[in-house]
Short mmCIF file of N, CA and C in Angstrom, two decimals:
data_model
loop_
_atom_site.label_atom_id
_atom_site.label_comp_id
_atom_site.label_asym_id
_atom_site.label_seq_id
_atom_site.Cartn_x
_atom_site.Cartn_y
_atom_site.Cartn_z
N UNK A 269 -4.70 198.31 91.18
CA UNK A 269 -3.75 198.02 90.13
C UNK A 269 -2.54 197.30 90.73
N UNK A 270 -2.13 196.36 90.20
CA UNK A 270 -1.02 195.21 90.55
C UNK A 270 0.43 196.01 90.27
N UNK A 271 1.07 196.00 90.90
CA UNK A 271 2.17 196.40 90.75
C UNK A 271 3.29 195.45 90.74
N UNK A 272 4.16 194.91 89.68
CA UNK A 272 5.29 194.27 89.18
C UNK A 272 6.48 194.24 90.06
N UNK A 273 7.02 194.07 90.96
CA UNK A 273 8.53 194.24 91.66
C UNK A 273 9.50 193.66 91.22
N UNK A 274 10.62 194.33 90.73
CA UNK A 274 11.95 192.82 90.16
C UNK A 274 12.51 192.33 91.74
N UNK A 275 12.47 190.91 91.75
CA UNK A 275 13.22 190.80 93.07
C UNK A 275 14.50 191.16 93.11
N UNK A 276 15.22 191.02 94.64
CA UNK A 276 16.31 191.80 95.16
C UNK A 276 17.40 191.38 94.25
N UNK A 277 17.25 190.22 93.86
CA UNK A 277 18.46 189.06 93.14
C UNK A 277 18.49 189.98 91.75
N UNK A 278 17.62 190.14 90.96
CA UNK A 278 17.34 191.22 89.69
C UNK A 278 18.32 192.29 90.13
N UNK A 279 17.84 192.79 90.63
CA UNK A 279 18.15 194.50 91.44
C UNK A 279 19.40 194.47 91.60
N UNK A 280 20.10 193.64 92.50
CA UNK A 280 21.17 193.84 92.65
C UNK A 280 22.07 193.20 91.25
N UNK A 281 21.81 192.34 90.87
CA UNK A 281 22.38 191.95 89.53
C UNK A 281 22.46 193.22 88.19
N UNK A 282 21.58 194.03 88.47
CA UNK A 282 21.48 194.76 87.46
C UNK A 282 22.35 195.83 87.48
N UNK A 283 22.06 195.87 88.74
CA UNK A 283 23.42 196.67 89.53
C UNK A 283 24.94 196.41 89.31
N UNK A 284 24.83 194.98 89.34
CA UNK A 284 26.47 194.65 89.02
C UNK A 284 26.79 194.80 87.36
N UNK A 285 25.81 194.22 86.39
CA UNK A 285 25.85 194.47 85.15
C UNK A 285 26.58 195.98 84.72
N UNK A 286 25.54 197.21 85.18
CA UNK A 286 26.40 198.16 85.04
C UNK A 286 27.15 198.42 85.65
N UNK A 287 27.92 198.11 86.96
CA UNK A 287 29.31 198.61 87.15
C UNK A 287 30.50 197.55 86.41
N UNK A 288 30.31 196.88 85.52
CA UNK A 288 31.07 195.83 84.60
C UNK A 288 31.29 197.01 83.45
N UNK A 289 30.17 197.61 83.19
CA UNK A 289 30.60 198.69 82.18
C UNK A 289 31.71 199.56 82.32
N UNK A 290 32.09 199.61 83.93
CA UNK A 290 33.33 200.44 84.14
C UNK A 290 34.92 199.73 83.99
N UNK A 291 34.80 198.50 83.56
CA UNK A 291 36.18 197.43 82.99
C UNK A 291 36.73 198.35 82.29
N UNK A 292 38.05 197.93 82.56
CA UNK A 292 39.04 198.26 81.71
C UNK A 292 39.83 197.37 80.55
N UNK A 293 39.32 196.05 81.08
CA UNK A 293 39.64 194.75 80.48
C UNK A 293 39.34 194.77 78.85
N UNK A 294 40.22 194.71 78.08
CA UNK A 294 39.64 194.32 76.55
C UNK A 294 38.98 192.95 76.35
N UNK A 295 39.14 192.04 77.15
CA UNK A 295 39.07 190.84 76.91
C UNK A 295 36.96 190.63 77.59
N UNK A 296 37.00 190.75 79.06
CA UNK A 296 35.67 190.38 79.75
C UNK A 296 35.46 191.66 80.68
N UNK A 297 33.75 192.20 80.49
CA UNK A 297 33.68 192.94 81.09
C UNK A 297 32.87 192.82 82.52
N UNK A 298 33.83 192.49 83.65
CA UNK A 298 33.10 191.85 84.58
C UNK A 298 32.56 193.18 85.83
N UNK A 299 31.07 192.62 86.52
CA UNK A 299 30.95 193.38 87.79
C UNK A 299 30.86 192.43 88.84
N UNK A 300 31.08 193.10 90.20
CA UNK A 300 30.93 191.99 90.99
C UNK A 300 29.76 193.21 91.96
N UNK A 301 29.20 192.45 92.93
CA UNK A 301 28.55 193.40 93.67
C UNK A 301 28.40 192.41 95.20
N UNK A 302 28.97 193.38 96.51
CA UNK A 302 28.59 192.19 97.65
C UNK A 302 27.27 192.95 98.49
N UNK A 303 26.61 192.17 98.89
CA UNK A 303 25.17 192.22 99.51
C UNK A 303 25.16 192.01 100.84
N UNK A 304 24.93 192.64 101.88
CA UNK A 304 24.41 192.15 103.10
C UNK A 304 23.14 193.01 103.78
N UNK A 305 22.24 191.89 104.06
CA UNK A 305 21.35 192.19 104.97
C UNK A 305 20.64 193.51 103.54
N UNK A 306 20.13 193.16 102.45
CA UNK A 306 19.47 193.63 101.20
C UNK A 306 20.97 195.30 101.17
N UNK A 307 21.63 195.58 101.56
CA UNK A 307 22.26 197.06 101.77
C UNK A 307 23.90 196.44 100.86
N UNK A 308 24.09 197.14 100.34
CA UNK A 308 25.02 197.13 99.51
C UNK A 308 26.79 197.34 100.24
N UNK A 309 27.35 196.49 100.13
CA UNK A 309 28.84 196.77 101.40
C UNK A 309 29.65 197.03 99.94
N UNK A 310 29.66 196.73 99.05
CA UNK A 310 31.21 196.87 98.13
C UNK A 310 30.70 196.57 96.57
N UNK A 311 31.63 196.92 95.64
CA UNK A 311 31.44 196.40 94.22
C UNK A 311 32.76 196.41 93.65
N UNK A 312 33.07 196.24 92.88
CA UNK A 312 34.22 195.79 92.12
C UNK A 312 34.12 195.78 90.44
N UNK A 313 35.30 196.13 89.77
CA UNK A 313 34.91 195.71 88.72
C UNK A 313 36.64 195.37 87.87
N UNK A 314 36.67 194.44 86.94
CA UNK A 314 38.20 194.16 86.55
C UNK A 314 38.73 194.94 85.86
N UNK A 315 40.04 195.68 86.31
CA UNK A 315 40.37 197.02 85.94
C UNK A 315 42.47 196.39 86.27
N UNK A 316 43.56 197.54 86.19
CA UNK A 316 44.57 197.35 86.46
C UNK A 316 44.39 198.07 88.06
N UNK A 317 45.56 197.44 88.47
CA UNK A 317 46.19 197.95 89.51
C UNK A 317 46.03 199.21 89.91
N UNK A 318 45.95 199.88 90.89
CA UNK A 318 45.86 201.49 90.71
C UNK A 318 47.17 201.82 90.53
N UNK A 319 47.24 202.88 89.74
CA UNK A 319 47.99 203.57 89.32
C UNK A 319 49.04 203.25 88.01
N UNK A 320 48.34 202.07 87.62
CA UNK A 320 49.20 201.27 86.32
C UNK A 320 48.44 201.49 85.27
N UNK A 321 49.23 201.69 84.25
CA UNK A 321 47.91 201.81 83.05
C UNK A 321 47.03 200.10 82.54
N UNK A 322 45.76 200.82 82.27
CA UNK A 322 44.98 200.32 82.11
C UNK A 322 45.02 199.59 80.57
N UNK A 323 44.20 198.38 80.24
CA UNK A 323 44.72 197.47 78.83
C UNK A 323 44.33 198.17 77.77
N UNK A 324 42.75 199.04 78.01
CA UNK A 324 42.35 200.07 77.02
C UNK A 324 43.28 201.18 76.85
N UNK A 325 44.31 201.10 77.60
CA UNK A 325 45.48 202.45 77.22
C UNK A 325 46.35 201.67 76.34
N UNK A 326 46.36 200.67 77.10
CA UNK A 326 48.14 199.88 76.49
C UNK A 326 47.44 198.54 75.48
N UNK A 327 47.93 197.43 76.24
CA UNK A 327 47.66 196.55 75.44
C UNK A 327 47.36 195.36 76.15
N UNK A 328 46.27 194.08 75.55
CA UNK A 328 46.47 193.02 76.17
C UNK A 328 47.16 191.74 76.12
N UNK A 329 48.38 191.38 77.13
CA UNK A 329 49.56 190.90 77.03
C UNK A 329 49.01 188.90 76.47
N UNK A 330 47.92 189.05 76.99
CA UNK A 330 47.22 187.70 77.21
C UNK A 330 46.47 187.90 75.32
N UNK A 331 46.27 188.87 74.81
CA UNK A 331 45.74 189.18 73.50
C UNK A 331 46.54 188.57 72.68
N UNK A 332 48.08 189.32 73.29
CA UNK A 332 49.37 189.29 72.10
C UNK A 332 49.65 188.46 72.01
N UNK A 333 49.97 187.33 72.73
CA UNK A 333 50.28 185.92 73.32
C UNK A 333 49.12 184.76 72.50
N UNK A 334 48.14 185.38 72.39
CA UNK A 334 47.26 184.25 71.82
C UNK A 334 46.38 183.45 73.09
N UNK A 335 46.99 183.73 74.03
CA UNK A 335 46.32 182.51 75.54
C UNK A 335 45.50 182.66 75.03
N UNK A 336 44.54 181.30 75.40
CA UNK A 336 42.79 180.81 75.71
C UNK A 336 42.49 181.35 76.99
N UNK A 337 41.36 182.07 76.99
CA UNK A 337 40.07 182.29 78.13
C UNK A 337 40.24 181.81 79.11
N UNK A 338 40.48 181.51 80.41
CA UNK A 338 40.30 180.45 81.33
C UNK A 338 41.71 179.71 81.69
N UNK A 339 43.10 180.57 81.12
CA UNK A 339 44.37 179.80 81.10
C UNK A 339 45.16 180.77 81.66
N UNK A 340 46.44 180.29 81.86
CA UNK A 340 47.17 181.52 82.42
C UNK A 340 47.28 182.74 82.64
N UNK A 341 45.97 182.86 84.04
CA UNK A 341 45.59 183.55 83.92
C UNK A 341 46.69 184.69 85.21
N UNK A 342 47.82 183.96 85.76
CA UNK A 342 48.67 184.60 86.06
C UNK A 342 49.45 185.92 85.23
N UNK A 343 49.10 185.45 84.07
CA UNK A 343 50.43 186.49 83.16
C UNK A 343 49.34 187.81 83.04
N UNK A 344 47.79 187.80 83.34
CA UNK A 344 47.59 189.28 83.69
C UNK A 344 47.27 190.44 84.59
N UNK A 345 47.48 191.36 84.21
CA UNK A 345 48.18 192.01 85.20
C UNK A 345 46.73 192.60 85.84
N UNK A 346 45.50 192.28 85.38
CA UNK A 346 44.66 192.95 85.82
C UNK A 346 44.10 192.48 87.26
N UNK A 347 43.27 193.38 87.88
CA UNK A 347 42.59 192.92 89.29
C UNK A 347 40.92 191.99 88.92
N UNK A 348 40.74 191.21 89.25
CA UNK A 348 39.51 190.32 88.79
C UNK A 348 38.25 191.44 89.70
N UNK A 349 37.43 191.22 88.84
CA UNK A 349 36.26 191.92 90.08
C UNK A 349 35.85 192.23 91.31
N UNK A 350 35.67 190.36 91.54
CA UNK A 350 35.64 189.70 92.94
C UNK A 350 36.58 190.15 93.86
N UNK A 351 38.06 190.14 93.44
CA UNK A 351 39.20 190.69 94.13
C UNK A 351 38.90 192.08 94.61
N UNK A 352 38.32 193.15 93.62
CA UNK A 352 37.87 194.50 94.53
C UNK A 352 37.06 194.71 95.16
N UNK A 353 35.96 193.94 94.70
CA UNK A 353 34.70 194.11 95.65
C UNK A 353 35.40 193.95 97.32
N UNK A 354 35.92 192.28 96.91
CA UNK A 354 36.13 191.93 98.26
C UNK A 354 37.20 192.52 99.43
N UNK A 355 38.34 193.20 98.53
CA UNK A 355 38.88 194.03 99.27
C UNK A 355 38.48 195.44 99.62
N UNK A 356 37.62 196.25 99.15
CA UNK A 356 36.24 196.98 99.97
C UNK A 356 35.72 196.63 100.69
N UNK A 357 35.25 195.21 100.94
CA UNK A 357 34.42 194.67 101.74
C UNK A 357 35.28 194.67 102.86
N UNK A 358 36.46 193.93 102.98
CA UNK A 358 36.89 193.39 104.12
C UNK A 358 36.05 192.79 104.92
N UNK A 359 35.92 192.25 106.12
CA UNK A 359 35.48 191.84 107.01
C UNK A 359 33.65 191.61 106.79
N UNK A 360 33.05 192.81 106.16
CA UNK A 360 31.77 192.75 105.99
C UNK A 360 31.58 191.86 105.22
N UNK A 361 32.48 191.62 104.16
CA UNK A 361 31.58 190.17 103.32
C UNK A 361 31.42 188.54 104.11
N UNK A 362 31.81 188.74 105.10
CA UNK A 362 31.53 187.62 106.26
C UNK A 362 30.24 187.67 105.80
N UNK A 363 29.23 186.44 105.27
CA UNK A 363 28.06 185.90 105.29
C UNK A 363 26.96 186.78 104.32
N UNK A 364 27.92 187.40 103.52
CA UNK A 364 27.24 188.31 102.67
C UNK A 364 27.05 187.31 101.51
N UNK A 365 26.03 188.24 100.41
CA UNK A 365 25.90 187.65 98.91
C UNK A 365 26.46 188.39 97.87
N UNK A 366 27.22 187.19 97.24
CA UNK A 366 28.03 187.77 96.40
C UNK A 366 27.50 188.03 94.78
N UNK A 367 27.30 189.49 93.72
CA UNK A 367 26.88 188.95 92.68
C UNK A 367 27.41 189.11 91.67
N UNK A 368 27.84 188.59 90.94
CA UNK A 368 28.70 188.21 89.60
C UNK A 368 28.18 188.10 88.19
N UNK A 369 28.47 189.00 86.90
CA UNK A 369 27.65 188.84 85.76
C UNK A 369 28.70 187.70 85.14
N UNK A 370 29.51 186.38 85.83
CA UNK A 370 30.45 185.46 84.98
C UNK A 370 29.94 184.77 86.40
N UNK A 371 30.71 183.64 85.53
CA UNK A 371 30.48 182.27 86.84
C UNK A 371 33.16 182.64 87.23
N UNK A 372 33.33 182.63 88.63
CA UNK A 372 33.97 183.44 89.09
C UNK A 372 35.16 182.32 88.62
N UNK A 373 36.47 182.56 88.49
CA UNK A 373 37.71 181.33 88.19
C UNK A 373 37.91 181.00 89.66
N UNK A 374 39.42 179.91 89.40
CA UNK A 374 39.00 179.05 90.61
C UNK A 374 40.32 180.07 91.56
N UNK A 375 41.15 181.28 91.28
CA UNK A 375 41.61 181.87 92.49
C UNK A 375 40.78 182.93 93.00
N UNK A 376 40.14 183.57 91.96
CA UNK A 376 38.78 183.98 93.11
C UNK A 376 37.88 183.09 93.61
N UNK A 377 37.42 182.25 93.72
CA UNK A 377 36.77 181.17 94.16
C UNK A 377 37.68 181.32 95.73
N UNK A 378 38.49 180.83 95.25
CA UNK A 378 39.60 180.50 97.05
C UNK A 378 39.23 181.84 97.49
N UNK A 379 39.29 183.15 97.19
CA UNK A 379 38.89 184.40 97.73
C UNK A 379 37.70 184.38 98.52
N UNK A 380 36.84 183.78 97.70
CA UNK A 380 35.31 184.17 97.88
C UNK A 380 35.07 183.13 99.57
N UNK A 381 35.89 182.31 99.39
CA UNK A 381 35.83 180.95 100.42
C UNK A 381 36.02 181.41 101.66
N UNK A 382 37.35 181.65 101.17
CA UNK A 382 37.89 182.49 102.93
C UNK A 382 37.44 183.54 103.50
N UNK A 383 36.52 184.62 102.07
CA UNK A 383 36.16 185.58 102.91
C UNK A 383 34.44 185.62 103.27
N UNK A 384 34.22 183.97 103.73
CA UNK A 384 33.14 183.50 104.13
C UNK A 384 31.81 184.07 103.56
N UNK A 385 32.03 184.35 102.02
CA UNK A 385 30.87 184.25 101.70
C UNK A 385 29.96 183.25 101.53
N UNK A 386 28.65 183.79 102.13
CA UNK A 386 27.97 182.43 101.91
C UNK A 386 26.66 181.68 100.91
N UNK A 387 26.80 183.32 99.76
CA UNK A 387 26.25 182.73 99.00
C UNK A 387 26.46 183.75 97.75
N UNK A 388 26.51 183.37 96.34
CA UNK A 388 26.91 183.57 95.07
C UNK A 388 25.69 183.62 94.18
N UNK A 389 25.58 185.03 93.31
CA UNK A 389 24.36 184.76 92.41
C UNK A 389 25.24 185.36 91.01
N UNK A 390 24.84 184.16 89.67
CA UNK A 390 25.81 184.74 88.66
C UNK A 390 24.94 184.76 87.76
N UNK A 391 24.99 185.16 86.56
CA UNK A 391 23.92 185.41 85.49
C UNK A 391 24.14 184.58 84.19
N UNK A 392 26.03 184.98 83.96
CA UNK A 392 27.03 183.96 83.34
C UNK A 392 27.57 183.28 83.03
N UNK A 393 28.14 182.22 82.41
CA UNK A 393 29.21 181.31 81.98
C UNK A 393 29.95 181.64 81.84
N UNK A 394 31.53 181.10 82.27
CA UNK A 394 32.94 181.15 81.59
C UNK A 394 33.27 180.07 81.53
N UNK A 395 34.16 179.93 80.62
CA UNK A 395 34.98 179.43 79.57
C UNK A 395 35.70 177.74 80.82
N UNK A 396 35.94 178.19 82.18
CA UNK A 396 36.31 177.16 82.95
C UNK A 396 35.11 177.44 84.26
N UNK A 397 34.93 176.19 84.63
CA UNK A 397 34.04 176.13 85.68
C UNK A 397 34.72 175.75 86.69
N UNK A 398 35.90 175.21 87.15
CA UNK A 398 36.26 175.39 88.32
C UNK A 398 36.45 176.08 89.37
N UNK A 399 36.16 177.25 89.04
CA UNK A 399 35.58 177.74 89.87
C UNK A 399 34.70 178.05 90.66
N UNK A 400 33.32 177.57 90.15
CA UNK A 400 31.95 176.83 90.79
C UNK A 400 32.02 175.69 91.10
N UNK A 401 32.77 175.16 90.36
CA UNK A 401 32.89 174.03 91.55
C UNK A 401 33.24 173.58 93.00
N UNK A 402 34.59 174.73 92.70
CA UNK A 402 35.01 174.41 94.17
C UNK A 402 34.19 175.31 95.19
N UNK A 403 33.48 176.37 95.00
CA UNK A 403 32.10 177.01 95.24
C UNK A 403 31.41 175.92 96.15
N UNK A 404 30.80 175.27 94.80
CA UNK A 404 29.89 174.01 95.32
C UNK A 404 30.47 172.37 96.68
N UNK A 405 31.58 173.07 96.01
CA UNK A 405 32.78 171.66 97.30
C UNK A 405 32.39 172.55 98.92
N UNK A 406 32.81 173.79 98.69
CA UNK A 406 32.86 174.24 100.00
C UNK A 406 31.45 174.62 100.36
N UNK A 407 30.63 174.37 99.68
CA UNK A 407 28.85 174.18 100.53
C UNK A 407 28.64 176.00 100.75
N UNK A 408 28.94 176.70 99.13
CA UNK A 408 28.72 177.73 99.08
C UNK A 408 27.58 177.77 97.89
N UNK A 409 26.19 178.69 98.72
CA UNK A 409 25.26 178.27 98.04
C UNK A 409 25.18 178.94 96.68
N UNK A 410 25.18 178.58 95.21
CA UNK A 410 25.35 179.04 94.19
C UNK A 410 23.90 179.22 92.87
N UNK A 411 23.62 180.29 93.18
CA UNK A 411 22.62 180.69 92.31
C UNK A 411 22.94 181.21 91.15
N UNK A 412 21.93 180.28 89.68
CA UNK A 412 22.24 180.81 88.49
C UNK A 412 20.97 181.68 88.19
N UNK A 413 21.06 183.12 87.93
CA UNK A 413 20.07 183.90 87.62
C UNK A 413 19.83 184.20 86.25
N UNK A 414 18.17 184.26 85.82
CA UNK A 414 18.40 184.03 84.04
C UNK A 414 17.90 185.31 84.33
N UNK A 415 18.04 186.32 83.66
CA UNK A 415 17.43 187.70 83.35
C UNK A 415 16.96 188.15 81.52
#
């Protein structure tokens, strides 16, 4: 009897899917998940600051305001996914794979760069792609996964 395997790219994606369920974000519920050597180093998911309340307590400032998706995205106060994973990771995400249920904006992008990851699997679209792009500038290999 044949037995079915989801590959690792599945697996770990599915993985990141549900820790996105743990957002705090009203707006996008993102996971990130970093990979090395198939073993799991970090995950992340977009939440507030520790110890600040969270947007599902309070409110979203970027809601009240009206901003578009993909725009000033300075005025919130939340931590992006990528940003926790990768600060768990530290040092280990050197040459790790990164996985993302959004395609990532372009100041995590600069994150993802420096902290030499060297390759990205996303499932998602957002609203701005510059951030895959500059992905793709810095010869970071970028996989779109359909599930």
């Amino acid at each position: 009897m044949k037995h079915d395997r989801i590959s690792w790219d599945t697996y770990f994606m599915n993985i990141t899917i549900e820790i996105a369920k743990r957002s705090t974000c009203l707006r996008h519920q993102i996971g990130a998940v970093i990979v090395k050597n198939n073993i799991i180093v970090s995950s992340g998911y977009n939440r507030a600051p520790r110890g600040l309340p969270h947007c599902i307590e309070t409110s979203c400032i970027r809601n009240e305001l009206g901003i578009l998706s993909g725009t000033q995205l300075e005025l919130c106060e939340g931590v992006h996914a990528e940003q926790n994973a990768l600060l768990q990771a530290g040092k280990d995400a050197l040459g790790a794979t990164l996985y993302i249920n959004a395609w990532p904006c372009k100041p995590c992008a600069k994150l993802i760069i420096n902290a030499q990851i060297k390759r990205v699997v996303v499932t998602n679209s957002y609203i701005d792609d510059s951030g895959i792009r500059l992905l793709q500038h810095a010869n970071i290999e970028v996989v779109y996964l359909k599930l």
